Amino acid sequence: MFTTAAKIGTAELRYGDKTLTLPVLEGTEGERAIDIRTLRDETGLTTLDYGFKNTASCQSSITYLDGEHGILRYRGYPVEELAAKSRFVEVAYLLVHGKLPDRGERDRFSALLTRHSMLHEDMTQFFKNYPEHAHPMAILSAMVVSLSTFYPELARERLHEEEELDVTTTRLLSKLRTIAAFSYKKSIGEPFVYPRHDLKYCANFLNMMFSSPVRPYEIKPEVERAMNVLLILHADHEQNCSTSTVRLVGSAKVNLYASVAAGICALWGPLHGGANQEVLEMLEGILKSGGDVKRVMERAKDKKDPFRLYGFGHRVYKTYDPRARVIKQTCKDVLAAVKTQDPLLAIALELEERVLQDDYFLERRLYPNVDFYSGIIYRAIGIPANMFTVMFAIGRLPGWIAQWKESQEDPEFKIQRPRQVYTGPREQHYVPISMRD
Ligand code: ACO
């Protein structure tokens, strides 16, 4: 059922000799918005908002985010509580269905995940043709869009049918994990390890990644737990760049696989999900240069240098990212469990401490984001840097599915097509090349 915001009043906009009365809407957490849908028809005006810094593209009841106070809730549940007490599969169900599963629903969902974990053998052949150095995000996106050629689409008119929705959701969740592990195996030239029916979601992934016919892999409960926490913390983040991409592509009524593949491409960017790989490379660079943290901070502050301090700053968080707080603690727990002392953690802690005392970062309210500590955990688990964003994609998938579903069910469903303010040449006429000198 789609929930709409309540109309709580009006706002007046004066332009020339016209006064336009616009509705003001309020969401369930008190967030207010001026509804400008009639603005163009009434005044001929459009709105200009680079990067959609203050534009709500939809009404949504999935995730609540208050960047001023560092609050993040999925379907009303604080993310810290879910990270501490729940598992990724349960959170995926919560996001897609809008409620926590009962025992029967959870078992059925898990059974479907197991049933759909294999890839069609013809699809496994695709991996052979990618070059060795292919970035796993490119493979991931291409393989996800290819799923649409092997498996049926989720029909819009059957979205409300629980079985139909669960089969497609679990198929994507389960196969994305298998594709991710296979792309890693391909990159290191090892044979694929197939999913096992006796292992849970995260344990299964770890086994596909790190075991081999000659080398069994011991799944440490702390590592499995850390992976659950990381995936939960990444599971949704309202209308971020990749989720907006999924909604935008889906608004052309393309299928879910194609929409998610587009979201994977958006996530790849270093300003978005790709930042976790950049963070690790930045920390490694600091280590190599003898641990000079101050130098990278000076570079980040230098407006002539395009360098940014990766893992800091966020479009909506103007305080500590609540996810970063949980990840920082998980990072310490994992390093203790795998009995590793990573020098990058010491560098990260020092960098954070200095940033939190530096006027440049304080004035701009730049705090560590979700990507700052996640890479150190992945590294401790044995996941290479170019797979970090793939891990993010696995985590974000339930959010993409939930947001795609919600957008398709929105009674105001429209193809997304922003306006622009044209600044090019006025009308001019073609002159043949022989007459142009
Ligand atoms: N290092 C140095 N300066 C920064 C940083 C940073 N990481 N982030 C923002 N700033 C500065 C900008 O230079 C700008 O300064 P100015 O006002 O003097 O020009 C000011 O802070 C505001 O920055 P914007 O780029 O306008 O903020 P925006 O909301 O558009 O960008 C973004 C947010 C892209 C996340 C940015 O903070 C950034 O590039 N961070 C580093 C990359 C990163 O960690 N991305 C992951 C984000 S979390 C995620 O997507 C999962």
Short mmCIF file of C-alpha atoms and ligand atoms in Angstrom, two decimals:
data_model
loop_
_atom_site.label_atom_id
_atom_site.label_comp_id
_atom_site.label_asym_id
_atom_site.label_seq_id
_atom_site.Cartn_x
_atom_site.Cartn_y
_atom_site.Cartn_z
CA MET A 1 0.00 0.00 0.00
CA PHE A 2 1.40 3.36 -1.02
CA THR A 3 1.39 6.08 1.67
CA THR A 4 1.26 9.75 0.71
CA ALA A 5 2.36 12.75 2.79
CA ALA A 6 -0.33 14.84 4.46
CA LYS A 7 -1.20 18.31 3.20
CA ILE A 8 -0.66 20.61 6.18
CA GLY A 9 -0.90 24.08 4.66
CA THR A 10 0.12 26.26 1.77
CA ALA A 11 3.01 28.51 0.77
CA GLU A 12 2.75 31.58 -1.43
CA LEU A 13 5.11 32.38 -4.25
CA ARG A 14 5.04 35.84 -5.80
CA TYR A 15 6.42 36.31 -9.29
CA GLY A 16 5.67 39.47 -11.27
CA ASP A 17 2.06 40.35 -10.60
CA LYS A 18 1.07 36.74 -9.91
CA THR A 19 0.74 35.05 -6.52
CA LEU A 20 0.74 31.31 -6.62
CA THR A 21 -0.53 29.21 -3.72
CA LEU A 22 1.36 25.93 -3.43
CA PRO A 23 0.51 23.00 -1.13
CA VAL A 24 2.89 22.19 1.73
CA LEU A 25 3.15 18.48 2.53
CA GLU A 26 4.45 16.81 5.67
CA GLY A 27 5.93 13.34 5.98
CA THR A 28 5.56 11.08 9.01
CA GLU A 29 8.78 12.40 10.64
CA GLY A 30 7.82 16.05 10.18
CA GLU A 31 9.78 16.64 6.97
CA ARG A 32 8.04 19.40 4.99
CA ALA A 33 8.02 20.00 1.26
CA ILE A 34 6.50 22.56 -1.07
CA ASP A 35 4.69 20.76 -3.86
CA ILE A 36 5.71 22.65 -7.00
CA ARG A 37 4.00 20.43 -9.55
CA THR A 38 1.72 23.23 -10.79
CA LEU A 39 4.49 25.88 -10.92
CA ARG A 40 5.22 25.64 -14.63
CA ASP A 41 1.62 25.55 -15.77
CA GLU A 42 0.73 28.53 -13.58
CA THR A 43 3.82 30.73 -14.09
CA GLY A 44 5.93 29.27 -16.91
CA LEU A 45 8.80 28.95 -14.43
CA THR A 46 10.91 25.90 -13.79
CA THR A 47 13.23 25.24 -10.81
CA LEU A 48 17.01 24.91 -10.94
CA ASP A 49 18.67 22.66 -8.36
CA TYR A 50 22.10 21.28 -9.32
CA GLY A 51 22.72 17.81 -7.93
CA PHE A 52 19.10 17.80 -6.64
CA LYS A 53 20.48 19.17 -3.37
CA ASN A 54 17.02 20.17 -2.23
CA THR A 55 14.62 18.33 -4.49
CA ALA A 56 12.50 15.38 -3.37
CA SER A 57 12.01 13.15 -6.40
CA CYS A 58 9.37 10.98 -4.75
CA GLN A 59 7.45 10.12 -1.60
CA SER A 60 8.82 7.00 0.01
CA SER A 61 8.07 4.93 3.11
CA ILE A 62 11.20 2.77 3.04
CA THR A 63 14.06 4.63 4.73
CA TYR A 64 14.17 7.65 7.01
CA LEU A 65 17.37 9.65 7.11
CA ASP A 66 18.04 12.75 9.19
CA GLY A 67 21.49 13.97 8.21
CA GLU A 68 21.52 16.77 10.79
CA HIS A 69 21.07 14.39 13.72
CA GLY A 70 22.72 11.26 12.28
CA ILE A 71 19.55 9.14 12.19
CA LEU A 72 19.00 6.26 9.77
CA ARG A 73 16.01 3.91 9.99
CA TYR A 74 14.74 1.20 7.67
CA ARG A 75 10.95 0.95 7.83
CA GLY A 76 11.19 2.72 11.21
CA TYR A 77 13.85 0.43 12.73
CA PRO A 78 17.13 2.18 13.73
CA VAL A 79 19.95 0.82 11.61
CA GLU A 80 22.19 0.36 14.68
CA GLU A 81 19.54 -1.93 16.23
CA LEU A 82 19.22 -3.98 13.06
CA ALA A 83 23.02 -4.23 12.73
CA ALA A 84 23.31 -5.46 16.33
CA LYS A 85 20.40 -7.91 16.39
CA SER A 86 19.37 -8.91 12.89
CA ARG A 87 20.80 -10.66 9.85
CA PHE A 88 21.12 -9.36 6.31
CA VAL A 89 18.52 -11.73 4.89
CA GLU A 90 15.94 -10.61 7.45
CA VAL A 91 16.70 -6.94 6.70
CA ALA A 92 16.35 -7.63 2.96
CA TYR A 93 12.90 -9.08 3.65
CA LEU A 94 12.03 -6.06 5.80
CA LEU A 95 13.00 -3.59 3.10
CA VAL A 96 11.22 -5.37 0.27
CA HIS A 97 8.05 -6.37 2.18
CA GLY A 98 7.82 -3.44 4.60
CA LYS A 99 7.67 -5.68 7.69
CA LEU A 100 9.88 -8.11 9.54
CA PRO A 101 9.19 -11.74 8.57
CA ASP A 102 7.69 -14.24 10.99
CA ARG A 103 9.52 -17.55 11.34
CA GLY A 104 7.64 -19.21 8.47
CA GLU A 105 8.18 -16.28 6.12
CA ARG A 106 11.88 -16.12 6.98
CA ASP A 107 12.33 -19.87 6.39
CA ARG A 108 10.53 -19.72 3.06
CA PHE A 109 12.61 -16.71 1.97
CA SER A 110 15.83 -18.47 3.01
CA ALA A 111 14.79 -21.65 1.17
CA LEU A 112 14.22 -19.60 -1.99
CA LEU A 113 17.66 -17.99 -1.61
CA THR A 114 19.18 -21.45 -1.47
CA ARG A 115 17.15 -22.69 -4.43
CA HIS A 116 18.16 -19.74 -6.63
CA SER A 117 21.83 -19.54 -5.76
CA MET A 118 23.16 -21.31 -8.86
CA LEU A 119 23.88 -19.54 -12.13
CA HIS A 120 22.71 -21.03 -15.41
CA GLU A 121 25.74 -22.95 -16.74
CA ASP A 122 25.65 -20.94 -19.98
CA MET A 123 26.08 -17.77 -17.92
CA THR A 124 29.19 -19.12 -16.23
CA GLN A 125 30.76 -19.27 -19.70
CA PHE A 126 30.58 -15.48 -19.94
CA PHE A 127 33.25 -15.12 -17.28
CA LYS A 128 35.81 -16.84 -19.53
CA ASN A 129 35.70 -14.01 -22.05
CA TYR A 130 36.41 -11.07 -19.74
CA PRO A 131 40.04 -9.99 -19.64
CA GLU A 132 41.96 -10.87 -16.48
CA HIS A 133 42.19 -7.21 -15.37
CA ALA A 134 38.44 -6.51 -15.85
CA HIS A 135 37.02 -4.50 -12.96
CA PRO A 136 34.54 -6.72 -11.07
CA MET A 137 31.94 -3.90 -11.09
CA ALA A 138 31.90 -4.00 -14.91
CA ILE A 139 31.41 -7.78 -14.79
CA LEU A 140 28.74 -7.46 -12.10
CA SER A 141 26.68 -4.96 -14.06
CA ALA A 142 26.98 -6.87 -17.34
CA MET A 143 26.06 -10.17 -15.67
CA VAL A 144 23.04 -8.67 -13.90
CA VAL A 145 21.60 -7.23 -17.11
CA SER A 146 22.29 -10.62 -18.71
CA LEU A 147 20.10 -12.28 -16.07
CA SER A 148 17.16 -10.73 -17.93
CA THR A 149 17.97 -12.93 -20.93
CA PHE A 150 17.85 -16.11 -18.81
CA TYR A 151 15.12 -15.46 -16.26
CA PRO A 152 11.59 -14.09 -16.51
CA GLU A 153 10.82 -10.45 -15.71
CA LEU A 154 8.87 -9.42 -12.65
CA ALA A 155 5.62 -8.21 -14.18
CA ARG A 156 4.42 -4.85 -12.80
CA GLU A 157 0.87 -6.12 -12.44
CA ARG A 158 2.08 -9.05 -10.30
CA LEU A 159 4.24 -7.04 -7.91
CA HIS A 160 1.72 -7.45 -5.12
CA GLU A 161 1.82 -11.25 -5.42
CA GLU A 162 4.10 -12.36 -2.62
CA GLU A 163 5.37 -15.48 -4.31
CA GLU A 164 6.19 -13.70 -7.56
CA LEU A 165 8.01 -10.93 -5.71
CA ASP A 166 9.95 -13.32 -3.48
CA VAL A 167 11.12 -15.50 -6.35
CA THR A 168 12.55 -12.53 -8.26
CA THR A 169 13.98 -10.88 -5.13
CA THR A 170 15.72 -14.03 -3.92
CA ARG A 171 16.90 -14.87 -7.42
CA LEU A 172 18.66 -11.51 -7.68
CA LEU A 173 19.99 -11.50 -4.11
CA SER A 174 21.32 -15.01 -4.38
CA LYS A 175 22.74 -14.81 -7.88
CA LEU A 176 24.42 -11.44 -7.33
CA ARG A 177 26.37 -13.05 -4.51
CA THR A 178 27.37 -15.97 -6.76
CA ILE A 179 28.34 -13.64 -9.63
CA ALA A 180 30.45 -11.54 -7.24
CA ALA A 181 32.34 -14.58 -5.92
CA PHE A 182 32.82 -16.01 -9.44
CA SER A 183 34.20 -12.70 -10.72
CA TYR A 184 36.77 -12.78 -7.91
CA LYS A 185 37.74 -16.38 -8.71
CA LYS A 186 38.07 -15.43 -12.37
CA SER A 187 40.37 -12.52 -11.44
CA ILE A 188 42.75 -14.81 -9.55
CA GLY A 189 42.53 -17.63 -12.09
CA GLU A 190 41.02 -20.19 -9.70
CA PRO A 191 38.11 -22.55 -10.47
CA PHE A 192 34.66 -21.44 -9.36
CA VAL A 193 33.37 -22.75 -6.05
CA TYR A 194 29.64 -23.41 -6.32
CA PRO A 195 27.16 -22.30 -3.66
CA ARG A 196 26.34 -24.79 -0.90
CA HIS A 197 22.84 -25.52 0.31
CA ASP A 198 23.91 -26.01 3.93
CA LEU A 199 25.40 -22.53 4.39
CA LYS A 200 23.69 -19.28 5.27
CA TYR A 201 23.87 -16.24 2.99
CA CYS A 202 27.13 -14.62 4.19
CA ALA A 203 28.88 -17.89 5.06
CA ASN A 204 28.06 -19.18 1.59
CA PHE A 205 29.61 -16.11 0.00
CA LEU A 206 32.77 -16.39 2.10
CA ASN A 207 33.08 -20.05 1.17
CA MET A 208 32.65 -19.35 -2.56
CA MET A 209 35.31 -16.64 -2.31
CA PHE A 210 37.97 -18.32 -0.22
CA SER A 211 37.72 -22.09 -0.41
CA SER A 212 39.17 -24.08 -3.30
CA PRO A 213 39.38 -27.76 -4.23
CA VAL A 214 42.80 -27.92 -2.52
CA ARG A 215 42.16 -25.47 0.31
CA PRO A 216 39.21 -25.62 2.70
CA TYR A 217 38.15 -22.35 4.30
CA GLU A 218 37.26 -21.98 7.95
CA ILE A 219 34.34 -19.56 8.36
CA LYS A 220 35.00 -17.59 11.53
CA PRO A 221 31.72 -16.56 13.22
CA GLU A 222 33.12 -13.05 13.85
CA VAL A 223 33.85 -12.65 10.13
CA GLU A 224 30.42 -13.93 9.12
CA ARG A 225 28.87 -11.56 11.68
CA ALA A 226 30.93 -8.61 10.38
CA MET A 227 29.79 -9.30 6.84
CA ASN A 228 26.17 -9.36 8.01
CA VAL A 229 26.70 -6.01 9.77
CA LEU A 230 28.33 -4.39 6.74
CA LEU A 231 25.62 -5.58 4.36
CA ILE A 232 22.88 -4.40 6.73
CA LEU A 233 24.46 -0.97 7.07
CA HIS A 234 24.60 -0.61 3.29
CA ALA A 235 21.15 -2.07 2.58
CA ASP A 236 19.38 1.20 1.79
CA HIS A 237 20.01 4.92 1.95
CA GLU A 238 16.93 6.56 0.45
CA GLN A 239 17.41 8.59 -2.76
CA ASN A 240 21.20 8.37 -3.18
CA CYS A 241 22.85 8.43 -6.62
CA SER A 242 22.57 4.71 -7.45
CA THR A 243 19.06 4.32 -6.02
CA SER A 244 17.89 7.37 -7.94
CA THR A 245 19.44 5.75 -11.02
CA VAL A 246 17.50 2.53 -10.40
CA ARG A 247 14.27 4.53 -10.06
CA LEU A 248 15.02 6.70 -13.09
CA VAL A 249 15.83 3.77 -15.36
CA GLY A 250 12.84 1.86 -13.98
CA SER A 251 10.61 4.86 -14.74
CA ALA A 252 10.98 4.02 -18.44
CA LYS A 253 9.28 0.72 -17.46
CA VAL A 254 12.39 -1.32 -18.09
CA ASN A 255 12.74 -4.57 -16.14
CA LEU A 256 14.23 -4.89 -12.64
CA TYR A 257 17.47 -6.55 -13.81
CA ALA A 258 18.26 -3.69 -16.23
CA SER A 259 17.40 -1.08 -13.58
CA VAL A 260 19.66 -2.75 -11.00
CA ALA A 261 22.49 -3.09 -13.57
CA ALA A 262 22.30 0.70 -14.10
CA GLY A 263 22.38 1.22 -10.32
CA ILE A 264 25.56 -0.90 -10.12
CA CYS A 265 27.21 1.38 -12.71
CA ALA A 266 26.28 4.50 -10.71
CA LEU A 267 27.56 2.93 -7.49
CA TRP A 268 30.94 2.24 -9.12
CA GLY A 269 31.87 5.96 -9.13
CA PRO A 270 34.53 7.14 -6.64
CA LEU A 271 32.24 9.86 -5.29
CA HIS A 272 29.69 7.18 -4.40
CA GLY A 273 30.27 3.47 -3.65
CA GLY A 274 33.68 3.46 -5.30
CA ALA A 275 34.96 5.63 -2.43
CA ASN A 276 35.72 2.57 -0.27
CA GLN A 277 38.38 1.41 -2.75
CA GLU A 278 39.76 4.97 -2.94
CA VAL A 279 39.94 5.16 0.88
CA LEU A 280 42.09 2.08 1.10
CA GLU A 281 44.38 3.25 -1.68
CA MET A 282 44.66 6.62 0.06
CA LEU A 283 45.55 4.97 3.40
CA GLU A 284 48.09 2.70 1.66
CA GLY A 285 49.61 5.80 0.03
CA ILE A 286 49.94 7.47 3.44
CA LEU A 287 51.61 4.33 4.83
CA LYS A 288 54.06 4.19 1.93
CA SER A 289 54.97 7.84 2.38
CA GLY A 290 55.94 7.18 6.00
CA GLY A 291 52.56 7.85 7.64
CA ASP A 292 52.33 11.57 6.82
CA VAL A 293 48.65 12.18 7.52
CA LYS A 294 48.99 15.97 7.50
CA ARG A 295 50.14 16.04 3.87
CA VAL A 296 46.93 14.42 2.52
CA MET A 297 44.86 16.78 4.66
CA GLU A 298 46.67 19.76 3.15
CA ARG A 299 46.12 18.34 -0.34
CA ALA A 300 42.40 17.86 0.38
CA LYS A 301 42.12 21.49 1.51
CA ASP A 302 44.01 22.88 -1.49
CA LYS A 303 41.40 24.14 -3.95
CA LYS A 304 43.88 23.86 -6.85
CA ASP A 305 44.28 20.14 -6.18
CA PRO A 306 41.35 17.94 -7.27
CA PHE A 307 42.21 15.43 -4.51
CA ARG A 308 39.54 14.81 -1.87
CA LEU A 309 39.79 13.05 1.41
CA TYR A 310 37.94 9.88 0.50
CA GLY A 311 35.66 8.50 3.19
CA PHE A 312 34.83 11.99 4.47
CA GLY A 313 31.86 14.17 3.69
CA HIS A 314 28.37 13.33 2.64
CA ARG A 315 25.59 15.00 0.73
CA VAL A 316 23.08 14.59 3.55
CA TYR A 317 25.03 13.81 6.74
CA LYS A 318 26.24 16.98 8.38
CA THR A 319 27.26 15.06 11.49
CA TYR A 320 28.84 11.66 12.17
CA ASP A 321 27.38 9.04 9.82
CA PRO A 322 25.65 6.54 12.19
CA ARG A 323 26.83 3.68 9.98
CA ALA A 324 30.47 4.78 10.29
CA ARG A 325 30.18 4.57 14.09
CA VAL A 326 29.04 0.92 13.94
CA ILE A 327 31.62 0.05 11.28
CA LYS A 328 34.46 1.56 13.30
CA GLN A 329 33.66 -0.77 16.22
CA THR A 330 33.13 -3.78 13.91
CA CYS A 331 36.51 -3.04 12.36
CA LYS A 332 38.24 -3.35 15.74
CA ASP A 333 36.32 -6.59 16.53
CA VAL A 334 37.25 -8.20 13.20
CA LEU A 335 40.92 -7.32 13.46
CA ALA A 336 40.95 -8.88 16.93
CA ALA A 337 39.16 -12.02 15.65
CA VAL A 338 41.51 -12.58 12.72
CA LYS A 339 44.47 -11.66 14.97
CA THR A 340 45.76 -9.02 12.58
CA GLN A 341 47.20 -5.66 13.42
CA ASP A 342 46.62 -3.61 10.32
CA PRO A 343 48.81 -0.47 10.25
CA LEU A 344 46.11 1.15 8.10
CA LEU A 345 43.73 1.16 11.10
CA ALA A 346 46.17 3.25 13.11
CA ILE A 347 46.49 5.66 10.17
CA ALA A 348 42.72 5.84 9.75
CA LEU A 349 42.23 6.57 13.46
CA GLU A 350 44.86 9.30 13.39
CA LEU A 351 43.40 10.83 10.22
CA GLU A 352 39.91 10.86 11.71
CA GLU A 353 41.15 12.43 14.93
CA ARG A 354 42.97 15.21 13.08
CA VAL A 355 40.07 15.85 10.68
CA LEU A 356 37.65 16.21 13.59
CA GLN A 357 39.82 19.00 15.00
CA ASP A 358 40.55 20.82 11.75
CA ASP A 359 38.71 24.06 10.94
CA TYR A 360 38.41 23.33 7.20
CA PHE A 361 36.53 20.07 7.85
CA LEU A 362 34.61 21.40 10.85
CA GLU A 363 33.33 24.45 8.95
CA ARG A 364 32.13 22.25 6.10
CA ARG A 365 30.81 19.62 8.50
CA LEU A 366 32.79 16.81 6.91
CA TYR A 367 32.76 13.65 9.04
CA PRO A 368 33.74 10.05 8.29
CA ASN A 369 31.17 8.33 6.09
CA VAL A 370 30.23 4.66 5.72
CA ASP A 371 33.18 4.01 3.42
CA PHE A 372 35.91 5.14 5.75
CA TYR A 373 36.42 1.99 7.84
CA SER A 374 34.69 -0.65 5.71
CA GLY A 375 37.75 -1.22 3.50
CA ILE A 376 39.93 -2.13 6.48
CA ILE A 377 37.41 -4.81 7.49
CA TYR A 378 37.23 -6.20 3.97
CA ARG A 379 41.01 -6.25 3.77
CA ALA A 380 41.23 -8.16 7.06
CA ILE A 381 38.73 -10.70 5.72
CA GLY A 382 40.89 -11.13 2.59
CA ILE A 383 38.70 -9.28 0.10
CA PRO A 384 40.82 -7.30 -2.38
CA ALA A 385 40.30 -3.54 -2.86
CA ASN A 386 38.73 -3.80 -6.32
CA MET A 387 35.98 -6.00 -4.79
CA PHE A 388 34.99 -3.47 -2.10
CA THR A 389 32.39 -1.74 -4.23
CA VAL A 390 31.03 -5.15 -5.25
CA MET A 391 30.43 -5.82 -1.54
CA PHE A 392 28.60 -2.52 -1.32
CA ALA A 393 26.43 -3.54 -4.28
CA ILE A 394 25.48 -6.85 -2.62
CA GLY A 395 24.47 -4.88 0.47
CA ARG A 396 22.54 -2.20 -1.43
CA LEU A 397 20.59 -4.67 -3.57
CA PRO A 398 17.56 -5.10 -1.24
CA GLY A 399 17.24 -1.30 -1.11
CA TRP A 400 17.30 -1.04 -4.90
CA ILE A 401 14.66 -3.76 -5.20
CA ALA A 402 12.43 -2.15 -2.56
CA GLN A 403 12.78 1.31 -4.12
CA TRP A 404 12.17 -0.01 -7.64
CA LYS A 405 9.06 -1.84 -6.43
CA GLU A 406 7.77 1.20 -4.58
CA SER A 407 8.30 3.45 -7.60
CA GLN A 408 6.46 1.01 -9.87
CA GLU A 409 3.51 0.89 -7.45
CA ASP A 410 3.35 4.66 -6.95
CA PRO A 411 -0.06 5.91 -8.11
CA GLU A 412 1.80 9.00 -9.43
CA PHE A 413 4.14 6.79 -11.52
CA LYS A 414 5.71 8.93 -14.25
CA ILE A 415 8.70 8.62 -16.52
CA GLN A 416 11.45 10.70 -14.87
CA ARG A 417 12.44 13.50 -17.14
CA PRO A 418 13.96 16.63 -15.55
CA ARG A 419 13.91 20.08 -17.15
CA GLN A 420 16.92 22.28 -17.91
CA VAL A 421 17.71 25.95 -18.34
CA TYR A 422 19.11 26.19 -21.87
CA THR A 423 22.20 28.42 -22.22
CA GLY A 424 23.35 27.53 -25.77
CA PRO A 425 23.21 29.59 -29.00
CA ARG A 426 19.97 31.22 -30.09
CA GLU A 427 18.48 29.97 -33.36
CA GLN A 428 20.95 30.10 -36.26
CA HIS A 429 20.92 28.66 -39.77
CA TYR A 430 23.06 26.14 -41.59
CA VAL A 431 25.77 27.52 -43.87
CA PRO A 432 27.42 25.10 -46.37
CA ILE A 433 31.12 24.38 -45.59
CA SER A 434 32.28 26.12 -48.80
CA MET A 435 30.81 29.40 -47.50
CA ARG A 436 32.10 29.23 -43.87
CA ASP A 437 35.46 31.01 -44.19
N1 ACO B 1 37.66 16.33 1.12
C1 ACO B 1 37.91 17.64 1.01
N2 ACO B 1 36.96 18.57 0.83
C2 ACO B 1 35.69 18.14 0.74
C3 ACO B 1 35.34 16.78 0.86
C4 ACO B 1 36.40 15.85 1.05
N3 ACO B 1 36.15 14.55 1.15
N4 ACO B 1 34.00 16.64 0.72
C5 ACO B 1 33.51 17.87 0.54
N5 ACO B 1 34.53 18.78 0.57
C6 ACO B 1 34.41 20.24 0.48
C7 ACO B 1 34.19 20.69 -0.96
O1 ACO B 1 35.43 20.98 -1.61
C8 ACO B 1 33.34 21.93 -0.75
O2 ACO B 1 34.20 22.96 -0.31
P1 ACO B 1 33.90 24.51 -0.73
O3 ACO B 1 32.57 24.81 -0.11
O4 ACO B 1 35.04 25.26 -0.17
O5 ACO B 1 33.86 24.51 -2.23
C9 ACO B 1 32.46 21.56 0.43
O6 ACO B 1 33.22 20.59 1.17
C10 ACO B 1 31.11 20.94 0.04
O7 ACO B 1 31.36 19.85 -0.82
P2 ACO B 1 30.42 19.43 -2.05
O8 ACO B 1 31.23 18.67 -3.04
O9 ACO B 1 29.66 20.64 -2.53
O10 ACO B 1 29.40 18.50 -1.29
P3 ACO B 1 28.46 17.42 -1.97
O11 ACO B 1 27.35 17.21 -1.05
O12 ACO B 1 28.16 17.79 -3.38
O13 ACO B 1 29.41 16.11 -2.04
C11 ACO B 1 30.47 14.08 -1.52
C12 ACO B 1 29.32 15.04 -1.20
C13 ACO B 1 30.51 13.76 -3.01
C14 ACO B 1 30.25 12.77 -0.76
C15 ACO B 1 31.81 14.72 -1.05
O14 ACO B 1 31.79 14.98 0.33
C16 ACO B 1 33.02 13.90 -1.42
O15 ACO B 1 33.53 13.99 -2.56
N6 ACO B 1 33.54 13.01 -0.49
C17 ACO B 1 34.64 12.16 -0.80
C18 ACO B 1 34.15 10.94 -1.56
C19 ACO B 1 33.40 9.98 -0.65
O16 ACO B 1 33.86 9.62 0.42
N7 ACO B 1 32.25 9.51 -1.15
C20 ACO B 1 31.41 8.56 -0.45
C21 ACO B 1 30.17 9.21 0.04
S1 ACO B 1 29.20 8.03 0.92
C22 ACO B 1 28.48 7.10 -0.29
O17 ACO B 1 28.17 7.52 -1.36
C23 ACO B 1 28.27 5.73 0.00
#
